[in-house]
Every structure is written in structure tokens, then in C-alpha cells.
XYZ file of C-alpha atoms in Angstrom:
110
model
C 74.455 119.818 82.406
C 77.321 118.332 84.371
C 78.532 120.355 87.278
C 81.979 119.985 88.721
C 80.624 118.188 91.797
C 78.676 115.554 89.886
C 81.476 115.160 87.347
C 83.929 114.484 90.154
C 81.459 112.035 91.689
C 81.217 109.911 88.539
C 84.771 110.490 87.298
C 86.863 110.514 90.485
C 90.361 111.848 90.110
C 89.674 113.912 86.996
C 89.996 117.143 88.956
C 93.053 116.174 90.954
C 92.771 118.269 94.094
C 89.290 118.549 95.539
C 88.458 119.655 99.050
C 90.243 121.545 101.752
C 93.935 121.274 102.452
C 95.535 120.476 105.771
C 98.878 122.247 105.763
C 101.693 120.813 107.898
C 99.802 117.573 108.448
C 101.497 115.268 110.931
C 100.810 111.699 109.937
C 100.933 108.730 112.321
C 101.020 110.770 115.503
C 99.642 107.916 117.554
C 101.737 105.168 115.925
C 103.291 102.828 118.452
C 105.381 99.815 117.392
C 104.174 96.679 119.156
C 105.509 93.239 119.929
C 103.775 90.193 121.385
C 104.941 88.186 124.391
C 105.978 85.089 122.459
C 108.178 87.107 120.091
C 109.792 89.056 122.931
C 111.086 85.916 124.591
C 112.788 84.915 121.327
C 114.554 88.294 121.147
C 116.395 87.530 124.383
C 119.783 85.876 123.895
C 120.000 82.112 124.417
C 122.562 82.551 127.185
C 120.106 84.709 129.129
C 117.350 82.129 128.619
C 119.576 79.304 129.896
C 120.707 81.332 132.912
C 117.114 82.256 133.744
C 116.038 78.608 133.563
C 118.900 77.453 135.836
C 118.558 80.259 138.354
C 116.684 79.120 141.469
C 117.449 82.219 143.552
C 114.506 84.100 142.041
C 116.485 86.632 140.010
C 114.570 87.392 136.831
C 116.024 88.561 133.514
C 115.224 92.152 132.564
C 113.927 92.684 129.030
C 114.060 96.323 127.926
C 111.519 96.470 125.112
C 112.249 100.121 124.268
C 115.893 99.271 123.583
C 114.644 96.704 121.035
C 112.650 99.485 119.254
C 109.240 98.355 120.474
C 107.054 100.482 122.689
C 103.946 98.419 123.456
C 103.770 94.812 124.648
C 100.748 92.798 123.526
C 99.466 89.646 125.217
C 99.562 87.165 122.327
C 101.301 83.879 123.019
C 102.594 82.149 126.110
C 105.476 82.868 128.439
C 107.630 80.145 130.001
C 106.920 79.518 133.681
C 109.768 81.640 135.000
C 109.687 85.222 136.240
C 110.685 88.025 133.922
C 110.862 91.805 134.291
C 109.696 93.747 131.230
C 110.294 97.444 130.708
C 108.072 99.174 128.128
C 106.102 102.359 127.584
C 102.734 100.587 127.283
C 101.323 97.186 128.222
C 98.035 95.710 127.111
C 95.780 94.381 129.854
C 96.308 90.770 128.774
C 100.087 91.125 128.589
C 100.188 92.535 132.098
C 98.053 89.656 133.404
C 100.234 87.012 131.730
C 103.469 88.534 133.013
C 102.113 88.707 136.558
C 100.854 85.101 136.319
C 104.458 83.887 135.965
C 105.526 86.011 138.973
C 107.022 88.670 136.703
C 106.820 92.455 136.788
C 105.802 95.177 134.338
C 107.849 98.367 134.569
C 106.654 101.507 132.794
C 109.446 103.515 131.177
C 109.081 107.124 130.055
């Protein structure tokens, strides 16, 4: 004799809804859009890149990652050897190390 449990085991999807329901389920609560270091430098305008390369006074360009609809900066890729100030909600450990290696700064934004 086939019970409902064994029938559902060997014919999955025959009884459509099986199990408990979670009403008002919030999906992707911990989702955080990310961007890597090499991509972030390409998002900056070319004029800003040229000005940052020419500038010898030590003023660094400010990249607001949240304004570009990213919230976390990941450490993939290389940064050019010039200081940069990045503002984001989260930084990975590697990204923070790479930014500080080029005399830059990581600013946490709420």
C-alpha cells in the first residue's frame, strides 16, 4: 500500500503543497550587492582618474560606492598606486588591506 509520504517521495510534486507554510516570508534579507576593487576604479569618470594621476598634493578622489548602488567592496583585482578614499557600508578584509596599501582610506557609511 502506498502512503502519501512514500508516494510523494517517489513521485515528487504530485501533491503540490507538502510541509509547513511560512506566512509573510521575507526573502533575501541579508542580500548585499557587491563590487570588486578593479571594477570600482572603472566606474570613476576618466576626468577624475586623470586628475588623480596628475595631483601631487596628496588629495585623493572620493568614491561613494553606495551612490553607485553597491554596498560591499570586495578585494578582487588591483588598484593603481595612488591614494583613494572609498565610502561603503561594508568592506572585506582583503579590500581594506589593498586600499590601505596604496595610502587610501576606507570610510564606513550608514
